[in-house]
Short mmCIF file of C-alpha atoms (C1' of nucleotides) in Angstrom, two decimals:
data_model
loop_
_atom_site.label_atom_id
_atom_site.label_comp_id
_atom_site.label_asym_id
_atom_site.label_seq_id
_atom_site.Cartn_x
_atom_site.Cartn_y
_atom_site.Cartn_z
CA MET A 74 66.25 79.95 -40.91
CA LEU A 75 65.22 77.36 -38.40
CA ALA A 76 63.25 74.80 -39.29
CA LEU A 77 60.60 75.61 -37.55
CA SER A 78 57.48 74.07 -38.12
CA ASP A 79 54.73 75.82 -40.66
CA LYS A 80 51.60 74.98 -39.09
CA PRO A 81 49.38 72.23 -42.05
CA ASP A 82 45.32 73.04 -41.34
CA THR A 83 44.67 69.67 -39.45
CA ARG A 84 41.24 70.73 -38.13
CA PHE A 85 38.79 67.58 -37.53
CA ASP A 86 35.80 70.17 -38.73
CA SER A 87 36.61 69.67 -42.42
CA VAL A 88 35.64 66.13 -42.65
CA LEU A 89 33.94 65.88 -40.19
CA PRO A 90 31.19 68.59 -39.49
CA THR A 91 28.28 65.98 -38.45
CA LEU A 92 30.24 63.49 -35.58
CA ALA A 93 30.38 67.29 -33.70
CA GLN A 94 29.64 67.35 -29.94
CA CYS A 95 30.54 70.16 -28.29
CA GLN A 96 31.42 70.53 -24.48
CA THR A 97 32.81 72.91 -22.39
CA PHE A 98 35.36 73.58 -19.72
CA ALA A 99 35.43 75.86 -17.04
CA VAL A 100 39.06 77.34 -16.24
CA GLY A 101 41.09 74.95 -14.53
CA GLU A 102 39.20 72.03 -15.44
CA HIS A 103 40.38 69.28 -16.76
CA VAL A 104 39.54 67.56 -20.48
CA PHE A 105 40.88 64.43 -18.93
CA HIS A 106 43.78 63.27 -16.90
CA GLU A 107 46.99 61.30 -17.43
CA GLY A 108 46.34 57.50 -17.25
CA ASP A 109 42.40 57.97 -18.19
CA ALA A 110 40.98 55.79 -20.81
CA ALA A 111 41.87 57.27 -24.00
CA ALA A 112 38.23 57.08 -25.18
CA ALA A 113 38.06 59.84 -27.41
CA VAL A 114 40.00 62.85 -29.55
CA PHE A 115 39.21 66.99 -28.53
CA GLU A 116 39.42 69.30 -31.30
CA VAL A 117 39.23 72.95 -30.18
CA VAL A 118 36.62 75.42 -30.72
CA ASP A 119 37.40 77.90 -28.41
CA GLY A 120 39.11 78.91 -25.69
CA VAL A 121 42.95 77.18 -24.68
CA VAL A 122 43.85 73.93 -22.90
CA VAL A 123 47.51 72.84 -21.90
CA LEU A 124 48.94 69.26 -21.92
CA TYR A 125 50.71 68.66 -19.34
CA GLY A 126 53.07 65.59 -16.95
CA ILE A 127 53.98 64.83 -13.68
CA THR A 128 57.39 64.52 -12.31
CA LEU A 129 57.58 62.61 -8.95
CA GLU A 130 58.44 65.34 -7.26
CA GLY A 131 55.66 67.23 -8.02
CA GLY A 132 57.51 69.26 -10.83
CA ARG A 133 54.93 69.62 -13.81
CA GLN A 134 56.49 70.48 -17.77
CA LEU A 135 54.01 71.42 -19.90
CA MET A 136 54.16 69.77 -22.80
CA GLY A 137 52.33 72.11 -25.27
CA LEU A 138 48.77 74.74 -25.66
CA ARG A 139 46.10 73.78 -27.94
CA PHE A 140 44.60 77.15 -29.41
CA PRO A 141 41.15 76.84 -31.66
CA GLY A 142 41.65 74.49 -34.52
CA GLU A 143 43.82 71.94 -32.81
CA LEU A 144 43.71 68.28 -31.86
CA LEU A 145 44.25 67.18 -28.50
CA GLY A 146 44.18 63.70 -27.33
CA LEU A 147 45.73 61.99 -30.20
CA THR A 148 47.15 58.56 -28.75
CA HIS A 149 47.10 54.98 -29.77
CA ARG A 150 47.26 53.60 -26.34
CA GLU A 151 44.36 52.45 -24.15
CA THR A 152 45.33 55.65 -21.56
CA TYR A 153 46.20 59.18 -22.40
CA GLY A 154 49.67 59.35 -21.14
CA TRP A 155 48.92 63.12 -20.17
CA SER A 156 46.79 65.47 -18.89
CA ALA A 157 44.78 68.66 -20.18
CA MET A 158 43.99 70.92 -18.56
CA ALA A 159 41.90 74.55 -19.31
CA VAL A 160 43.40 77.70 -18.97
CA ARG A 161 40.68 79.72 -21.01
CA ARG A 162 37.02 78.43 -21.18
CA ALA A 163 37.51 76.39 -23.48
CA THR A 164 34.52 74.59 -26.28
CA LEU A 165 35.58 71.74 -27.04
CA ARG A 166 34.18 69.28 -30.27
CA ARG A 167 34.52 65.65 -28.74
CA ILE A 168 34.76 62.80 -31.27
CA PRO A 169 35.09 59.49 -29.68
CA ARG A 170 37.58 56.61 -30.23
CA ALA A 171 35.32 54.32 -32.08
CA VAL A 172 34.31 56.83 -34.48
CA LEU A 173 37.45 57.76 -35.40
CA ASP A 174 38.96 54.76 -35.30
CA ARG A 175 35.81 53.79 -37.77
CA GLU A 176 36.43 56.63 -39.98
CA ILE A 177 39.76 55.79 -40.46
CA GLU A 178 39.18 52.31 -41.20
CA ASP A 179 36.19 53.36 -44.28
CA ASP A 180 38.27 57.34 -44.92
CA PRO A 181 41.80 56.72 -46.19
CA ASP A 182 41.91 60.43 -46.97
CA PHE A 183 40.96 60.63 -43.56
CA ALA A 184 43.48 58.35 -42.03
CA LYS A 185 45.72 60.47 -43.73
CA ARG A 186 44.48 63.61 -42.13
CA ILE A 187 44.94 61.74 -39.28
CA ILE A 188 48.77 61.34 -39.65
CA ALA A 189 49.46 64.67 -40.68
CA ALA A 190 47.88 65.39 -37.90
CA CYS A 191 50.10 63.06 -35.79
CA THR A 192 53.92 63.94 -37.78
CA SER A 193 52.67 68.25 -37.32
CA GLU A 194 52.46 67.74 -34.08
CA LEU A 195 55.76 65.56 -33.35
CA SER A 196 57.43 68.72 -35.84
CA ARG A 197 56.16 70.81 -33.27
CA THR A 198 57.42 68.85 -29.97
CA ARG A 199 60.49 68.43 -31.49
CA ASP A 200 60.39 71.95 -31.94
CA GLN A 201 60.09 72.94 -28.27
CA LEU A 202 63.25 70.13 -27.21
CA MET A 203 65.40 72.19 -29.66
CA ILE A 204 63.93 74.92 -27.87
CA VAL A 205 64.33 73.42 -24.16
CA GLY A 206 67.67 72.37 -24.88
CA CYS A 207 70.01 74.70 -26.74
CA ARG A 208 68.02 78.44 -25.86
CA SER A 209 68.87 80.16 -23.09
CA ALA A 210 66.08 81.60 -20.99
CA LEU A 211 65.84 84.70 -23.62
CA GLY A 212 65.65 83.03 -26.16
CA ARG A 213 63.21 80.49 -24.78
CA VAL A 214 60.40 83.33 -23.87
CA ALA A 215 60.84 84.74 -26.88
CA ALA A 216 60.29 81.55 -28.84
CA LEU A 217 57.59 81.04 -27.07
CA LEU A 218 55.81 84.78 -27.15
CA LEU A 219 56.41 84.25 -31.27
CA ASP A 220 54.40 80.56 -31.08
CA ILE A 221 51.85 82.30 -29.01
CA ALA A 222 51.74 85.40 -31.25
CA GLU A 223 51.80 83.72 -34.84
CA ARG A 224 49.21 80.61 -33.21
CA THR A 225 46.32 83.72 -31.88
CA ALA A 226 47.81 86.16 -33.81
CA ASP A 227 44.69 88.41 -35.88
CA GLY A 228 47.08 90.21 -37.97
CA GLY A 229 47.49 92.58 -35.06
CA PRO A 230 51.11 92.75 -32.88
CA SER A 231 48.78 92.18 -29.64
CA PHE A 232 47.90 89.48 -28.83
CA SER A 233 46.98 87.84 -24.94
CA LEU A 234 48.78 85.72 -22.42
CA PRO A 235 46.79 82.41 -21.80
CA ILE A 236 49.01 81.46 -19.12
CA THR A 237 51.13 82.02 -16.33
CA ARG A 238 54.78 83.14 -15.58
CA GLY A 239 55.11 80.04 -14.01
CA GLU A 240 53.14 78.32 -16.61
CA MET A 241 55.38 79.50 -19.02
CA GLY A 242 58.26 78.18 -16.52
CA ASP A 243 56.97 74.99 -16.81
CA TYR A 244 56.79 74.86 -20.08
CA LEU A 245 59.91 76.02 -20.79
CA GLY A 246 62.10 74.06 -18.31
CA LEU A 247 62.44 77.78 -16.59
CA THR A 248 61.12 79.14 -12.54
CA LEU A 249 58.33 82.12 -12.80
CA GLU A 250 61.11 84.38 -11.30
CA THR A 251 63.32 83.60 -14.59
CA VAL A 252 60.68 83.70 -17.09
CA SER A 253 59.66 86.93 -15.17
CA ARG A 254 63.20 88.92 -15.05
CA ALA A 255 63.26 88.07 -19.48
CA VAL A 256 60.14 89.41 -20.08
CA SER A 257 60.70 92.10 -18.37
CA ARG A 258 64.32 92.28 -20.11
CA LEU A 259 62.34 92.61 -23.58
CA LYS A 260 60.23 95.28 -22.27
CA ALA A 261 63.09 97.09 -20.92
CA LEU A 262 64.63 96.40 -24.61
CA LYS A 263 61.05 97.79 -26.03
CA ILE A 264 60.94 94.04 -28.27
CA ILE A 265 57.98 94.09 -26.55
CA ALA A 266 55.43 96.27 -24.65
CA LEU A 267 52.90 95.23 -21.45
CA PRO A 268 49.76 97.02 -21.17
CA ARG A 269 48.75 94.58 -18.84
CA ASN A 270 50.74 91.47 -17.35
CA ASP A 271 48.78 89.42 -19.53
CA GLN A 272 48.92 91.78 -22.87
CA VAL A 273 51.61 91.64 -24.55
CA ILE A 274 51.86 93.91 -28.34
CA VAL A 275 55.02 92.75 -30.22
CA LEU A 276 57.47 95.98 -30.69
CA ASP A 277 59.66 94.64 -32.97
CA ARG A 278 58.90 90.96 -34.54
CA GLY A 279 62.32 91.17 -36.16
CA ARG A 280 64.62 90.96 -32.96
CA LEU A 281 61.92 88.82 -31.53
CA ARG A 282 62.35 86.21 -34.10
CA ASP A 283 65.76 86.20 -33.63
CA LEU A 284 66.31 85.59 -30.11
CA ALA A 285 63.77 82.93 -30.50
CA ASP A 286 66.26 81.59 -33.69
CA GLY A 287 68.65 81.86 -31.58
CA ILE A 288 70.87 85.13 -32.70
CA GLY A 289 72.21 87.67 -31.16
CA GLU A 290 73.67 88.00 -27.50
CA GLY A 291 72.54 85.18 -24.77
CA ALA A 292 69.84 83.50 -27.04
CA SER A 293 71.65 80.43 -27.35
CA ARG A 294 73.09 78.36 -24.48
CA GLY A 295 75.76 75.23 -24.53
CA ARG A 296 78.81 75.26 -26.44
CA MET A 297 78.77 77.83 -29.30
CA ALA A 298 79.98 76.16 -33.03
CA ALA A 299 83.92 76.16 -34.00
CA MET B 44 55.79 55.80 -11.58
CA LEU B 45 56.68 58.13 -13.90
CA ALA B 46 54.81 57.90 -17.72
CA LEU B 47 57.94 56.92 -19.78
CA SER B 48 56.62 54.79 -22.84
CA ASP B 49 56.44 51.73 -23.44
CA LYS B 50 57.70 50.33 -27.14
CA PRO B 51 54.59 49.05 -29.28
CA ASP B 52 56.44 46.86 -32.08
CA THR B 53 55.81 49.48 -35.12
CA ARG B 54 58.38 47.57 -37.47
CA PHE B 55 57.44 47.06 -41.25
CA ASP B 56 58.71 43.76 -41.82
CA SER B 57 56.00 42.17 -40.23
CA VAL B 58 53.78 44.28 -43.25
CA LEU B 59 55.44 45.36 -45.78
CA PRO B 60 58.16 42.16 -46.16
CA THR B 61 58.07 41.74 -49.87
CA LEU B 62 58.53 45.47 -50.32
CA ALA B 63 61.81 45.38 -48.82
CA GLN B 64 64.30 47.19 -50.55
CA CYS B 65 67.49 47.05 -48.32
CA GLN B 66 70.81 50.03 -48.46
CA THR B 67 73.40 50.11 -46.28
CA PHE B 68 75.27 52.91 -44.49
CA ALA B 69 78.98 53.82 -43.53
CA VAL B 70 79.27 55.52 -39.95
CA GLY B 71 79.13 59.00 -40.53
CA GLU B 72 76.80 59.09 -43.76
CA HIS B 73 73.92 60.06 -43.67
CA VAL B 74 70.37 58.21 -44.54
CA PHE B 75 68.77 62.25 -45.77
CA HIS B 76 69.73 65.64 -44.87
CA GLU B 77 67.34 68.74 -43.30
CA GLY B 78 65.17 69.65 -46.47
CA ASP B 79 65.71 66.79 -48.80
CA ALA B 80 62.39 65.56 -49.96
CA ALA B 81 60.73 63.20 -48.38
CA ALA B 82 60.43 60.37 -50.81
CA ALA B 83 60.28 57.68 -48.18
CA VAL B 84 60.46 56.49 -44.57
CA PHE B 85 63.14 53.99 -43.08
CA GLU B 86 63.14 51.23 -41.00
CA VAL B 87 66.41 50.56 -39.64
CA VAL B 88 67.40 46.59 -39.68
CA ASP B 89 70.82 46.71 -38.27
CA GLY B 90 73.33 48.90 -36.48
CA VAL B 91 72.65 52.49 -34.93
CA VAL B 92 71.26 55.93 -36.84
CA VAL B 93 70.82 59.32 -34.91
CA LEU B 94 67.96 61.82 -36.64
CA TYR B 95 69.20 65.73 -35.18
CA GLY B 96 68.33 69.60 -36.11
CA ILE B 97 70.81 72.15 -36.29
CA THR B 98 71.05 75.31 -34.96
CA LEU B 99 71.62 78.45 -36.38
CA GLU B 100 75.27 78.74 -34.33
CA GLY B 101 75.89 75.00 -35.37
CA GLY B 102 74.88 73.81 -32.21
CA ARG B 103 72.87 70.31 -32.70
CA GLN B 104 70.06 68.48 -31.28
CA LEU B 105 70.07 65.23 -31.25
CA MET B 106 65.99 64.48 -31.65
CA GLY B 107 66.58 60.64 -31.23
CA LEU B 108 68.26 57.17 -32.04
CA ARG B 109 66.98 55.22 -34.28
CA PHE B 110 68.26 51.36 -33.40
CA PRO B 111 67.05 47.96 -35.11
CA GLY B 112 63.35 47.30 -35.65
CA GLU B 113 62.57 51.22 -35.58
CA LEU B 114 61.76 53.67 -37.94
CA LEU B 115 62.58 57.06 -39.86
CA GLY B 116 61.55 59.25 -41.61
CA LEU B 117 57.92 59.30 -41.66
CA THR B 118 56.67 63.04 -42.30
CA HIS B 119 53.55 64.25 -44.32
CA ARG B 120 55.80 67.00 -45.20
CA GLU B 121 57.21 67.30 -48.56
CA THR B 122 60.66 67.75 -47.20
CA TYR B 123 62.23 65.82 -44.29
CA GLY B 124 62.58 68.75 -41.32
CA TRP B 125 65.74 66.62 -39.87
CA SER B 126 68.90 65.29 -40.75
CA ALA B 127 69.29 61.17 -40.38
CA MET B 128 73.28 59.64 -39.72
CA ALA B 129 74.31 56.38 -39.43
CA VAL B 130 76.25 56.28 -36.13
CA ARG B 131 77.25 52.56 -36.68
CA ARG B 132 77.13 51.02 -40.13
CA ALA B 133 73.29 50.54 -40.64
CA THR B 134 71.39 48.77 -43.00
CA LEU B 135 68.03 50.16 -43.62
CA ARG B 136 64.78 48.60 -45.32
CA ARG B 137 63.99 51.56 -48.09
CA ILE B 138 60.03 51.89 -48.61
CA PRO B 139 59.53 54.64 -50.47
CA ARG B 140 56.28 57.65 -50.16
CA ALA B 141 54.61 56.38 -52.93
CA VAL B 142 54.24 53.02 -51.69
CA LEU B 143 53.90 53.79 -48.00
CA ASP B 144 50.75 56.52 -49.79
CA ARG B 145 49.45 52.87 -51.29
CA GLU B 146 49.58 50.83 -48.48
CA ILE B 147 47.82 53.63 -46.13
CA GLU B 148 45.16 53.44 -49.02
CA ASP B 149 44.63 50.29 -49.69
CA ASP B 150 44.47 48.86 -46.26
CA PRO B 151 43.24 50.91 -42.96
CA ASP B 152 45.17 48.65 -40.62
CA PHE B 153 48.60 49.38 -42.37
CA ALA B 154 47.57 52.84 -41.30
CA LYS B 155 46.60 52.38 -38.20
CA ARG B 156 50.25 50.78 -37.88
CA ILE B 157 51.40 54.08 -39.13
CA ILE B 158 49.08 56.16 -36.48
CA ALA B 159 50.78 53.26 -33.92
CA ALA B 160 54.23 54.14 -34.99
CA CYS B 161 53.52 57.88 -34.70
CA THR B 162 52.01 58.62 -31.47
CA SER B 163 54.53 56.43 -30.40
CA GLU B 164 56.95 58.24 -31.42
CA LEU B 165 55.38 61.40 -30.52
CA SER B 166 55.29 59.97 -26.73
CA ARG B 167 58.94 59.10 -26.92
CA THR B 168 59.83 62.73 -28.26
CA ARG B 169 57.24 63.71 -25.35
CA ASP B 170 59.66 61.64 -23.03
CA GLN B 171 62.95 63.65 -24.20
CA LEU B 172 61.69 67.08 -23.55
CA MET B 173 59.97 66.16 -19.73
CA ILE B 174 63.62 64.82 -19.42
CA VAL B 175 65.73 68.14 -21.15
CA GLY B 176 63.12 70.35 -19.06
CA CYS B 177 62.79 68.86 -15.78
CA ARG B 178 66.00 66.19 -14.96
CA SER B 179 69.79 67.14 -13.91
CA ALA B 180 72.77 66.12 -15.86
CA LEU B 181 73.37 63.47 -13.82
CA GLY B 182 69.20 62.12 -14.00
CA ARG B 183 69.35 63.17 -17.72
CA VAL B 184 72.45 61.15 -18.66
CA ALA B 185 71.22 58.01 -16.15
CA ALA B 186 68.36 58.40 -18.29
CA LEU B 187 70.01 57.91 -20.93
CA LEU B 188 71.86 55.17 -20.47
CA LEU B 189 68.60 52.98 -19.53
CA ASP B 190 66.73 54.01 -22.20
CA ILE B 191 69.43 52.79 -24.71
CA ALA B 192 69.78 49.51 -22.21
CA GLU B 193 66.14 48.58 -22.77
CA ARG B 194 66.66 49.53 -26.66
CA THR B 195 69.30 47.57 -27.65
CA ALA B 196 69.48 44.53 -24.39
CA ASP B 197 69.36 41.33 -25.35
CA GLY B 198 68.53 40.62 -21.85
CA GLY B 199 72.30 41.15 -19.70
CA PRO B 200 73.07 44.05 -18.23
CA SER B 201 75.97 44.73 -20.70
CA PHE B 202 75.76 47.14 -23.77
CA SER B 203 77.76 49.37 -26.22
CA LEU B 204 77.27 53.31 -26.17
CA PRO B 205 76.77 53.94 -30.29
CA ILE B 206 77.10 57.71 -29.58
CA THR B 207 79.82 59.74 -28.50
CA ARG B 208 80.49 61.93 -24.84
CA GLY B 209 79.78 65.19 -27.38
CA GLU B 210 76.51 63.19 -29.40
CA MET B 211 75.29 62.19 -25.66
CA GLY B 212 75.84 66.12 -24.52
CA ASP B 213 73.96 67.55 -27.83
CA TYR B 214 71.01 64.83 -27.01
CA LEU B 215 70.68 65.26 -23.46
CA GLY B 216 71.13 69.52 -23.76
CA LEU B 217 74.44 69.37 -22.01
CA THR B 218 78.15 69.87 -22.69
CA LEU B 219 80.44 66.38 -22.91
CA GLU B 220 82.83 67.59 -20.18
CA THR B 221 78.91 67.72 -18.38
CA VAL B 222 78.34 64.36 -19.65
CA SER B 223 81.65 62.86 -19.12
CA ARG B 224 81.13 63.86 -15.60
CA ALA B 225 77.97 62.63 -14.77
CA VAL B 226 79.09 58.99 -16.72
CA SER B 227 82.27 58.93 -14.05
CA ARG B 228 79.43 59.67 -11.05
CA LEU B 229 78.08 57.20 -12.16
CA LYS B 230 80.93 54.78 -12.13
CA ALA B 231 81.70 56.57 -8.88
CA LEU B 232 79.03 55.41 -7.33
CA LYS B 233 78.89 51.63 -8.89
CA ILE B 234 75.43 52.06 -10.26
CA ILE B 235 77.70 51.20 -13.87
CA ALA B 236 80.55 50.19 -14.74
CA LEU B 237 82.85 51.08 -17.83
CA PRO B 238 85.21 47.90 -19.23
CA ARG B 239 85.32 50.12 -21.84
CA ASN B 240 84.54 54.20 -22.44
CA ASP B 241 81.95 52.83 -25.05
CA GLN B 242 80.90 49.75 -23.38
CA VAL B 243 78.51 50.07 -20.11
CA ILE B 244 76.88 47.58 -17.55
CA VAL B 245 74.64 48.34 -15.62
CA LEU B 246 75.47 47.26 -11.66
CA ASP B 247 72.39 48.19 -10.23
CA ARG B 248 69.36 48.74 -12.20
CA GLY B 249 67.30 50.07 -9.34
CA ARG B 250 69.15 52.92 -8.84
CA LEU B 251 69.82 53.97 -12.18
CA ARG B 252 65.49 54.36 -13.32
CA ASP B 253 65.47 55.90 -9.70
CA LEU B 254 67.64 58.98 -10.87
CA ALA B 255 66.64 58.51 -14.66
CA ASP B 256 62.85 59.65 -13.11
CA GLY B 257 63.88 61.84 -11.10
CA ILE B 258 64.13 60.32 -7.72
CA GLY B 259 66.88 60.90 -5.01
CA GLU B 260 69.74 62.99 -3.84
CA GLY B 261 70.14 65.90 -7.62
CA ALA B 262 68.51 64.13 -9.99
CA SER B 263 65.75 66.92 -10.83
CA ARG B 264 66.15 70.63 -11.47
CA GLY B 265 63.94 73.20 -10.45
CA ARG B 266 62.27 74.13 -8.01
CA MET B 267 60.88 70.92 -6.19
CA ALA B 268 56.91 70.68 -5.10
CA ALA B 269 55.15 72.35 -2.30
"C1'" DC C 60 39.24 95.64 4.15
"C1'" DG C 61 42.27 92.11 4.66
"C1'" DC C 62 42.89 87.60 1.70
"C1'" DC C 63 45.07 85.59 -2.15
"C1'" DC C 64 46.82 85.27 -5.57
"C1'" DT C 65 50.58 86.67 -9.60
"C1'" DG C 66 54.09 89.49 -10.26
"C1'" DT C 67 58.44 91.83 -10.38
"C1'" DT C 68 62.45 92.62 -8.18
"C1'" DG C 69 66.64 92.01 -5.45
"C1'" DA C 70 70.66 89.17 -2.80
"C1'" DT C 71 72.84 84.90 -2.49
"C1'" DC C 72 73.93 79.94 -4.15
"C1'" DC C 73 74.80 76.59 -6.89
"C1'" DG C 74 75.41 73.34 -10.86
"C1'" DA C 75 76.57 73.44 -15.44
"C1'" DT C 76 79.83 75.56 -18.60
"C1'" DT C 77 83.67 77.28 -20.11
"C1'" DC C 78 88.77 77.87 -20.36
"C1'" DA C 79 92.39 74.36 -20.35
"C1'" DA C 80 95.50 70.71 -20.01
"C1'" DA C 81 96.69 66.21 -19.75
"C1'" DG C 82 95.35 60.47 -20.28
"C1'" DC C 83 94.40 57.07 -23.18
"C1'" DG C 84 93.91 54.27 -27.53
"C1'" DG C 85 93.59 53.55 -32.35
"C1'" DG C 86 95.62 53.52 -36.70
"C1'" DT C 87 98.73 55.64 -39.78
"C1'" DG C 88 103.15 55.56 -42.04
"C1'" DG C 89 108.40 56.01 -41.26
"C1'" DC D 184 107.47 47.34 -34.31
"C1'" DC D 185 107.61 51.58 -32.85
"C1'" DA D 186 106.88 56.94 -33.07
"C1'" DC D 187 103.34 60.06 -34.08
"C1'" DC D 188 98.87 62.01 -34.29
"C1'" DC D 189 94.31 62.77 -33.89
"C1'" DG D 190 89.77 62.46 -32.46
"C1'" DC D 191 87.37 60.80 -27.64
"C1'" DT D 192 87.84 61.48 -22.99
"C1'" DT D 193 88.65 62.47 -17.93
"C1'" DT D 194 89.78 65.75 -14.53
"C1'" DG D 195 90.89 71.29 -12.82
"C1'" DA D 196 89.89 75.21 -11.94
"C1'" DA D 197 87.02 79.43 -12.65
"C1'" DT D 198 83.18 81.94 -14.83
"C1'" DC D 199 78.28 82.44 -15.41
"C1'" DG D 200 73.36 81.89 -15.61
"C1'" DG D 201 69.63 80.54 -13.55
"C1'" DA D 202 67.49 78.52 -9.26
"C1'" DT D 203 66.79 79.75 -4.47
"C1'" DC D 204 65.61 82.48 -1.19
"C1'" DA D 205 63.05 86.18 0.56
"C1'" DA D 206 60.56 90.95 0.58
"C1'" DC D 207 56.98 93.28 -1.66
"C1'" DA D 208 53.71 95.82 -5.20
"C1'" DG D 209 49.14 95.31 -8.21
"C1'" DG D 210 44.43 93.53 -8.49
"C1'" DG D 211 40.78 90.71 -7.61
"C1'" DC D 212 37.19 89.27 -4.75
"C1'" DG D 213 34.95 87.24 -0.57
#
DNA sequence: CGCCCTGTTGATCCGATTCAAAGCGGGTGG
DNA sequence: CCACCCGCTTTGAATCGGATCAACAGGGCG
């Protein structure tokens, strides 16, 4: 198996139920911008948030997606190093920095939990790096679909795509056209079905997994091992 | 400016001088392998270590380089999710997991320091993702050279490359030939000089920075902003 | 309805990969 | 001491995958 990470529970509500303070964001609304004072950490209660950075030419690199139960805004810096925007109407629990710091001071167990959240996020980012660095377009799209499926799946093989083709491209280091072609190919291969273009049904999870892991025709990029 | 991270001091020796227990590794020797029990965290005292993962086809993705003063092995998992190998004869300070955990329990300040190390590493990985996802070959190589220069520079414009062209390729998601061509091009552009092929002198840090940040001809990849 | 946004598909172009061959350079053993 | 070998690097030529440019289809909404 490829070393794609498992996902430990790092939700805040299990440790900070009383400190909850919720806030909702409309589609396209920002939770914070790159450079804003890093005044709080957030947990997604409902909806979907994307994290992204902007290159000097205006290119966008999505750093991650956040689904319910996941964290965003964790940093020790004075300001956020990236932006966070809701792509579905989202409700977030807000934990002010001061509260976070105090809690870390007072509760070693909480500190460990934060460290767990960080290293977990680190693993996820590394996996992402591995995918962007090593996989072909088809492999990358397969990996993203599988990731979303696993993080949002209510058990069934069907899920909804929270982001556009263009955003998928920004996430995977591809253009929207290439993403569209890859999705069409997966459909043609009968690995997925698309009742609507933001609705995916996984027909053959095994083959999707193989593509995401880099197995099979054209799933990998770059020189093969000797 | 692109949001490439600054590098806070996260060295252990400032907090754990007495717990030091050093160990040396020859070139090519592993500090740990992916899947090994994550029994300790290490700080590089001397030498250079690379972190990498292996894809199913045998492709290698370098996740990072570790120079003196930097940490490796930080995870909350039971096993390491990647491998670490010395590429220069290296001396490492070893902090057993139990000591780490106890220290986190006892010393909130230490816990914060670990969190800082994690979020710092996270920033670095995100930057790496941005580079691999958005930059052309030339921009990626420029970014790597600059990163190494800034992390090893003893002030001067000259530094030694701790890794081969092939490893640079594995780090950047490029082939060794492409890396070689990019390096040659930087030399032809008189942005760097190469007294030996593992010795680099930065002649024009400004232009190197621009390429690394994605400014100028062909530094970026993918669709430009409208 | 007409506009705009998203997605799809086709044709062409370009940069990186691939395949191939030839220079180092450093080390070893004759 | 030198010849040979091996790993790393460089460079060239052909190929290929993804980007680019472009045209068009569907869908939601003012």
